[in-house]
Short mmCIF file of C-alpha atoms in Angstrom, two decimals:
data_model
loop_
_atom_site.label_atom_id
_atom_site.label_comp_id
_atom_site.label_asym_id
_atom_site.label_seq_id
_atom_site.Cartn_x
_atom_site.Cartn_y
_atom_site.Cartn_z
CA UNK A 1 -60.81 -39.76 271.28
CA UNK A 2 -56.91 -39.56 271.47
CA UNK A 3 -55.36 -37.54 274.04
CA UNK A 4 -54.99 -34.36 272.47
CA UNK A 5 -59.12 -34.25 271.38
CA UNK A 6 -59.41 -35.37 275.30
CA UNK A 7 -57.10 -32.54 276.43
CA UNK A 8 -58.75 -29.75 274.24
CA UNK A 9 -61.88 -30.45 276.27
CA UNK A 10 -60.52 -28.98 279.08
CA UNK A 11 -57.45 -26.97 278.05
CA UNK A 12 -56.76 -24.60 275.38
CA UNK A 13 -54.13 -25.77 273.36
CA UNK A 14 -51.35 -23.84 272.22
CA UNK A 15 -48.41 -24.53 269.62
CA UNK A 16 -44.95 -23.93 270.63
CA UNK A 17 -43.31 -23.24 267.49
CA UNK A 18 -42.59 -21.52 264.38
CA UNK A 19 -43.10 -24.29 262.28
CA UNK A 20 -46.32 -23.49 260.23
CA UNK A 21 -46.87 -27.18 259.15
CA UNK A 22 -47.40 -28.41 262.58
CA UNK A 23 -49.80 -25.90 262.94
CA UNK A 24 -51.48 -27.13 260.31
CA UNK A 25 -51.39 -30.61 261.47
CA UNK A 26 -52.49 -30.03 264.92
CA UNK A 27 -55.09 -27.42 264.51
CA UNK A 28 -54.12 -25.23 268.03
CA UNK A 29 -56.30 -22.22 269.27
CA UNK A 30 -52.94 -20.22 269.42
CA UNK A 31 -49.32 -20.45 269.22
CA UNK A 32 -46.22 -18.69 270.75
CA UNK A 33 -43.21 -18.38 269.56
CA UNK A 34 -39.65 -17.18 270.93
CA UNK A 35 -36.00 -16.03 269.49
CA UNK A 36 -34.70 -19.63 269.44
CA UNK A 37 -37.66 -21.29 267.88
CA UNK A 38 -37.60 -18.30 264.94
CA UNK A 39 -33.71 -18.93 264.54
CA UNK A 40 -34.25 -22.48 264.29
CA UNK A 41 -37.22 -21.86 261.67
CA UNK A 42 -35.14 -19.18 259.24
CA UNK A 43 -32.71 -21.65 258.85
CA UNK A 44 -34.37 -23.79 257.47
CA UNK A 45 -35.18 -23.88 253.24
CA UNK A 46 -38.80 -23.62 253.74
CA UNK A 47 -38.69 -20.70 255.91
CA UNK A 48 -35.82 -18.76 254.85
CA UNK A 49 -37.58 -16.42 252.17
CA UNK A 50 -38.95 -14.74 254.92
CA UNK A 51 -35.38 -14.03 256.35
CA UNK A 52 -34.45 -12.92 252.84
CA UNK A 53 -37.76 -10.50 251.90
CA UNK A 54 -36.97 -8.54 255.40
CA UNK A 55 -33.84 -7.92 254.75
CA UNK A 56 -34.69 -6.99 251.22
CA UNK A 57 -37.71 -4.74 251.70
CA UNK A 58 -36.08 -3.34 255.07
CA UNK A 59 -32.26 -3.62 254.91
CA UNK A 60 -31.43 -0.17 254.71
CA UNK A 61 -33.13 0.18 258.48
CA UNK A 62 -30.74 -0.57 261.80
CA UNK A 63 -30.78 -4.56 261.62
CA UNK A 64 -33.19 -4.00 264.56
CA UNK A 65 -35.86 -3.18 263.02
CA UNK A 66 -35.09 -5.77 260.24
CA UNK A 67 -35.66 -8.25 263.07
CA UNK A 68 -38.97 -6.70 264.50
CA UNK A 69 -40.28 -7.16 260.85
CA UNK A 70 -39.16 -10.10 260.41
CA UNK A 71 -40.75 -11.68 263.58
CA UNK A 72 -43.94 -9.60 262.51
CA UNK A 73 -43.81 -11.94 259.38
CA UNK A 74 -43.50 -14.70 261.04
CA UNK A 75 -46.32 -14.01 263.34
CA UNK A 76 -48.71 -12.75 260.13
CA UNK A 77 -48.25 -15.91 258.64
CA UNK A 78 -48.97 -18.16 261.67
CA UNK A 79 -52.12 -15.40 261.99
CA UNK A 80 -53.40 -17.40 258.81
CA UNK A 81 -53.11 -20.84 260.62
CA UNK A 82 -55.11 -20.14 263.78
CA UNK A 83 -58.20 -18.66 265.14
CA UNK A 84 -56.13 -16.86 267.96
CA UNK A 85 -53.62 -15.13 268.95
CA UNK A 86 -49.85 -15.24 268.51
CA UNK A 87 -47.19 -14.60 270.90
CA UNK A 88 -44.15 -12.57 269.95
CA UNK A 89 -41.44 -11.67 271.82
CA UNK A 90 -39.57 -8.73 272.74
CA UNK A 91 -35.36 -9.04 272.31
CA UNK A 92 -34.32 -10.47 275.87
CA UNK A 93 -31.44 -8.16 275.85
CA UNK A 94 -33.97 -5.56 276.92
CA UNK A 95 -34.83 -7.64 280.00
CA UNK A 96 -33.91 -5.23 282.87
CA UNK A 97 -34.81 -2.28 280.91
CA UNK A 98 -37.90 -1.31 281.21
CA UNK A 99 -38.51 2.01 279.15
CA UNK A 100 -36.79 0.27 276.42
CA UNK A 101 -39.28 -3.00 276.78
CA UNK A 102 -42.36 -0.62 276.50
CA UNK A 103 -40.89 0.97 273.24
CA UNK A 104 -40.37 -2.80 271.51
CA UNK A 105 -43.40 -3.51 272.25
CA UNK A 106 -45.35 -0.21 271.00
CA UNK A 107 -43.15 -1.02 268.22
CA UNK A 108 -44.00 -4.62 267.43
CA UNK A 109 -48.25 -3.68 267.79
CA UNK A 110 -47.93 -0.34 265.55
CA UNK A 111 -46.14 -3.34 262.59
CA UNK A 112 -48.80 -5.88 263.33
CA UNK A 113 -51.60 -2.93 262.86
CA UNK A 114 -49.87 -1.64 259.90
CA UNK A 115 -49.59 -4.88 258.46
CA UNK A 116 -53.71 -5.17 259.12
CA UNK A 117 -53.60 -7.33 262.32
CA UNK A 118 -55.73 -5.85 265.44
CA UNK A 119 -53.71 -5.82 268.73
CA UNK A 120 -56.66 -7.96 270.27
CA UNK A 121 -54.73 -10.64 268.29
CA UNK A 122 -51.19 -10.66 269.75
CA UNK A 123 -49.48 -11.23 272.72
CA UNK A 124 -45.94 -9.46 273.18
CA UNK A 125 -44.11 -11.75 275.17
CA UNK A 126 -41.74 -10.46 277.96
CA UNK A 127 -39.32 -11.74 280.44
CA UNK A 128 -40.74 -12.13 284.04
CA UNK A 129 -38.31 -9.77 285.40
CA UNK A 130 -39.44 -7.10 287.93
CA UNK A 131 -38.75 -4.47 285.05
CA UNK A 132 -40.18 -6.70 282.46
CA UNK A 133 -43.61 -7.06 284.52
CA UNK A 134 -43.35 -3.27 285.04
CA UNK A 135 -43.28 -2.72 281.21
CA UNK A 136 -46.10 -5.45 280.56
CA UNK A 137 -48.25 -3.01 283.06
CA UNK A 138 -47.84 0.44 281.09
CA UNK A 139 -48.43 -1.95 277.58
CA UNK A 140 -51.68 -3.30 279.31
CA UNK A 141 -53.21 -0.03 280.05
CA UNK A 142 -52.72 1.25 276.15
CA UNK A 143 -54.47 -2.25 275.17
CA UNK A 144 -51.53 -4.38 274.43
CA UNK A 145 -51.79 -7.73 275.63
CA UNK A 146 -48.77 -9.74 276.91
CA UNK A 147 -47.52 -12.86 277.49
CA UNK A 148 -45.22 -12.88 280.57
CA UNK A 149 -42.82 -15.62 279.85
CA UNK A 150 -39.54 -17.15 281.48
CA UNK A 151 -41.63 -17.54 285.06
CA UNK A 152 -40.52 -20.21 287.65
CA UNK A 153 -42.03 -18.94 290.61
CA UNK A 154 -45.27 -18.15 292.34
CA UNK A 155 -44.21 -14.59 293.26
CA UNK A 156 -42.97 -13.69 289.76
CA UNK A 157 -46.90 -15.07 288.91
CA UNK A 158 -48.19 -12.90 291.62
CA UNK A 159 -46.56 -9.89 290.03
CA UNK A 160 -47.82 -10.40 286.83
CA UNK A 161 -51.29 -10.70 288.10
CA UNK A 162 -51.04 -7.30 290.51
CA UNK A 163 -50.29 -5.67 286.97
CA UNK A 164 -53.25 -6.94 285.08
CA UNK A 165 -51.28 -9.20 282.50
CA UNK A 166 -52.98 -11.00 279.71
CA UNK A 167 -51.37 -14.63 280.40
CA UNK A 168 -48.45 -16.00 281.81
CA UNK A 169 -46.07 -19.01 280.72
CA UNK A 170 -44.50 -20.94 283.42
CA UNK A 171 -41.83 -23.26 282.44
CA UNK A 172 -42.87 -26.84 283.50
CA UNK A 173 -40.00 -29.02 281.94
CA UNK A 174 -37.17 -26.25 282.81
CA UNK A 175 -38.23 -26.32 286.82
CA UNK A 176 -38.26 -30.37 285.94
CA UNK A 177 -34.38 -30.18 284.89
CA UNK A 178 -32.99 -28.37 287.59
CA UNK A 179 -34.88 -30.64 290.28
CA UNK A 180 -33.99 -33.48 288.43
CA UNK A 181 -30.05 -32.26 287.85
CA UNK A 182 -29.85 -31.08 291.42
CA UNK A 183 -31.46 -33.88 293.58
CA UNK A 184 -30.77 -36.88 291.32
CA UNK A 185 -33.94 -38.41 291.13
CA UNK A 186 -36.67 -38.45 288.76
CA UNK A 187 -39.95 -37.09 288.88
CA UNK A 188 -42.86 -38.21 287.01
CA UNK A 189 -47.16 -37.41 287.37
CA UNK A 190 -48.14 -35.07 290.23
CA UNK A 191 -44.35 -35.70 291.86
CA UNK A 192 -43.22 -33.30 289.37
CA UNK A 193 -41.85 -30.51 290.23
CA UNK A 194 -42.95 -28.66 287.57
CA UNK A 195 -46.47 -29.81 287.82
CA UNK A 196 -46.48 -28.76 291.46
CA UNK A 197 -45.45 -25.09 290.39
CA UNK A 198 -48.45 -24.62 287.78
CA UNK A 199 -50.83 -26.23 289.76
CA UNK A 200 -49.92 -24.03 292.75
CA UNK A 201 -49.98 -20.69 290.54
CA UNK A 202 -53.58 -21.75 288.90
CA UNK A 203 -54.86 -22.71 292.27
CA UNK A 204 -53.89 -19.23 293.46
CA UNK A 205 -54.95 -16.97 290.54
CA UNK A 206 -58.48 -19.08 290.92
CA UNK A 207 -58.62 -18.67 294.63
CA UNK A 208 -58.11 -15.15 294.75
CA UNK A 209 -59.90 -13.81 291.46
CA UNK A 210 -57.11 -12.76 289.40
CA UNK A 211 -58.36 -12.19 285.59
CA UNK A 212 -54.43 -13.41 284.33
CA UNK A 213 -53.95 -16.58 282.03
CA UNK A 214 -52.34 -19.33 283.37
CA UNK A 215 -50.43 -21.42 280.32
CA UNK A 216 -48.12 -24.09 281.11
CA UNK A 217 -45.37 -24.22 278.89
CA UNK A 218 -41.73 -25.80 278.33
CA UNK A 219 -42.96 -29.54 278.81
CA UNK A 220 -40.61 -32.60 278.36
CA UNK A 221 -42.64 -35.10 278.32
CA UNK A 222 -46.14 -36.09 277.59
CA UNK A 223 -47.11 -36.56 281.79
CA UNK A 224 -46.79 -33.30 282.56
CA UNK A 225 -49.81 -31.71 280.09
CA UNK A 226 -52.36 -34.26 281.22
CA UNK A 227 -51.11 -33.66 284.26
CA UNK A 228 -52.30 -30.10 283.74
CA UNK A 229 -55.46 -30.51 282.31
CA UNK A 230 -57.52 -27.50 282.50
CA UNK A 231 -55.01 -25.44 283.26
CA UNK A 232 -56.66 -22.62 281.05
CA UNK A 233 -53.59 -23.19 278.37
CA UNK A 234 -50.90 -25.37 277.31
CA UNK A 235 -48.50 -24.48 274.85
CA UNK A 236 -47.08 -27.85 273.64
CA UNK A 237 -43.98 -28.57 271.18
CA UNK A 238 -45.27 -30.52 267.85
CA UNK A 239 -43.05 -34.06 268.44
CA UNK A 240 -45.53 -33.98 271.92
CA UNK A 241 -48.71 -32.88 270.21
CA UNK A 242 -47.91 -35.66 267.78
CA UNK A 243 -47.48 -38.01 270.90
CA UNK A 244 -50.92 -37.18 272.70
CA UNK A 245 -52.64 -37.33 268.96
CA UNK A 246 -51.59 -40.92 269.04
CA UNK A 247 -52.19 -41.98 272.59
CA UNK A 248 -55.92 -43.21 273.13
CA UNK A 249 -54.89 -43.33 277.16
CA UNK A 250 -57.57 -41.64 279.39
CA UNK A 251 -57.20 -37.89 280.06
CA UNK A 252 -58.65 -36.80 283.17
CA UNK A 253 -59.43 -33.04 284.55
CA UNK A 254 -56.79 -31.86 287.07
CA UNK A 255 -57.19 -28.24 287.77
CA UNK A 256 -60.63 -26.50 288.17
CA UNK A 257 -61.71 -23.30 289.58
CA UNK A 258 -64.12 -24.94 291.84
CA UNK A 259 -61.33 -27.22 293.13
CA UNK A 260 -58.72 -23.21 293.42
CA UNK A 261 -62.01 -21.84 295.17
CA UNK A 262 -61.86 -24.36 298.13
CA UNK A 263 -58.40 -23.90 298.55
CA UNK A 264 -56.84 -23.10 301.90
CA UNK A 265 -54.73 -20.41 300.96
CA UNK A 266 -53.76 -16.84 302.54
CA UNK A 267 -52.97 -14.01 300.00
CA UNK A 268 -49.36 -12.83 299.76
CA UNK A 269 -48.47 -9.22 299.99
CA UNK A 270 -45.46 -8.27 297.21
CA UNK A 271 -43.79 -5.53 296.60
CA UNK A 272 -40.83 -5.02 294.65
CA UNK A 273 -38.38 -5.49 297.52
CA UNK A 274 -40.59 -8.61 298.60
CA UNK A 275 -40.13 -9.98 295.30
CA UNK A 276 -36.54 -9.33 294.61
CA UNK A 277 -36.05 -11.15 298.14
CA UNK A 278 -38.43 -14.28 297.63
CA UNK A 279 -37.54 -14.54 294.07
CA UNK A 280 -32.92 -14.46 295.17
CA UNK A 281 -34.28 -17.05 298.17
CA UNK A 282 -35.20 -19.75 295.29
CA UNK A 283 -32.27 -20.78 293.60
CA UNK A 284 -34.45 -22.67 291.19
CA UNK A 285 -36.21 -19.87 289.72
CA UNK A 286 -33.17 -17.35 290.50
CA UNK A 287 -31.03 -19.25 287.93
CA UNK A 288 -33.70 -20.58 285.28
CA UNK A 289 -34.76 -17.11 284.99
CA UNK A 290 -30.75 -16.23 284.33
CA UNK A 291 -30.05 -18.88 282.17
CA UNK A 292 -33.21 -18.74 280.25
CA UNK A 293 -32.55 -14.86 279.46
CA UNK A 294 -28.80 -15.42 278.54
CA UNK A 295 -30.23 -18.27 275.87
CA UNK A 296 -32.52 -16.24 274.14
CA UNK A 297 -29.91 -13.07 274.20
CA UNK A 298 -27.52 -15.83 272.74
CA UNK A 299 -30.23 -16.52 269.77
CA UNK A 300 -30.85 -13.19 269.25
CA UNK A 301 -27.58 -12.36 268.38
CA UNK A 302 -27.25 -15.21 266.15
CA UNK A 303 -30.29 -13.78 264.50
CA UNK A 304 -28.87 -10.40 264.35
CA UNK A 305 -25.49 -11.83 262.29
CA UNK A 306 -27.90 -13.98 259.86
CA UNK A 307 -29.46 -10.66 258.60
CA UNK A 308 -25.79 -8.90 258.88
CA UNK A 309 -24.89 -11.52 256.37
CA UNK A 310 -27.37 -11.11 254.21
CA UNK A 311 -27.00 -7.43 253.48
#
């Protein structure tokens, strides 16, 4: 078997994109997407009718909601690629607003049930702010799943799991780059930074009995998913599904809940002015979580004048 029929023995594996042929290629369980990967897709020729039919059918509408349909799209047609589920996102500019996060994403589930799709079938993905994980609890409780994204930390993790979220994504490769930019050195296997963070979140979740999804995400290189394997998901970018489907190198089982089970590990007590502190006292996560929100605010704009141009 090649690595990636190795990995999926362990792992569920997850496509990170919004490409639909590299879904088709790599046959994942599920697949997430975010603003920059659906910018990158809509301008591209093969995706672009789907820019151009949500503007059409819904351009009279505040180019918000043109966007919300148009990621619905996008998400409907990836629907017909996979068994799963599919993650999409809420607009990052809502990231410290709570009310306004639990109104996206009421309003992203009501299109995908319009459109036919149960809720049991989507993930709304949010940034792990405290107000974002605040929102993701009120969606939970009505039956919307979601997908806590943007996490570099163990007590961002422990938040989402205290609110009963569906699955969180923390960033391997991003914690990777700022260890690697700030110290100089590189990092490779179980020296990775990044691979030290996931491991560390699974073992905990496992240790202590929370129901939350661990799936690693944000890789840069082909080390850090085996690495990870079975981790309970790994959303992986197609040029690195492509390199574990050609790999025949062993794959061997890192993470297991009987391994998180024997841990020695005392429970951490988090509130929200515990998590405001531990989270500023980690410059890591403290400015991945700024810079990754200011990216995908960045995209969405970007989105927002594509559609403005095509009215």
């Amino acid at each position: 078997m090649n690595q990636l029929e190795q990995l999926k023995q362990y792992t569920t594996i997850v496509a990170d994109t919004g490409d639909f042929q590299a879904m088709k290629a790599f046959a994942p369980q599920d697949a997430t997407t975010n603003p920059s990967l659906i910018l990158k897709a809509v301008q591209k020729d093969e995706y672009r009718p789907l820019l151009e039919k949500a503007v059409r059918d819904h351009g009279g509408k505040p180019t918000e909601e043109v966007i919300d349909n148009l990621l619905v799209a996008f998400g409907m047609e990836i629907l017909k690629l996979i068994p799963g589920r599919v993650s999409t996102e809420t607009d990052a500019r809502l990231s410290f607003d709570t009310e306004g996060t639990i109104a996206k994403g009421r309003a992203l589930i009501a299109l995908y049930e319009k459109a036919g799709i149960p809720r049991e079938r989507v993930l709304i993905k949010i940034a792990s702010t405290w107000e974002g994980i605040r929102a993701a609890e009120v969606l939970e409780k009505e039956g919307i799943r979601c997908n806590l994204t943007l996490l570099f930390s163990l007590p961002q993790a422990i938040a989402c799991a205290e609110a009963g979220v569906q699955l969180i994504s923390p960033f391997v490769g991003r914690i990777y780059d700022w260890y690697k930019k700030s110290t100089g050195q590189e990092y490779s296997g179980a020296d990775d930074p990044g691979v030290q963070s996931v491991r560390r979140i699974y073992t905990y979740f496992r240790k202590f009995g929370y129901r939350t999804e661990v799936m690693g995400a944000s890789f840069r290189n082909t080390s850090q998913i085996t690495e990870l394997a079975g981790c309970d998901l790994l959303t992986i970018s197609p040029d690195l599904l492509q390199k574990l489907a050609e790999s025949n190198a062993p794959v061997e089982r890192k993470l297991s809940v009987q391994q998180a089970e024997a841990a020695d590990l005392q429970k951490i007590a988090l509130d929200e002015k515990t998590f405001r502190f531990q989270l500023n006292e980690d410059a890591m996560a403290t400015e991945k979580l700024a810079e990754g929100i200011r990216q995908f605010c960045a995209d969405a704009i970007k989105l927002d004048k594509l559609v403005e141009a095509l009215r």
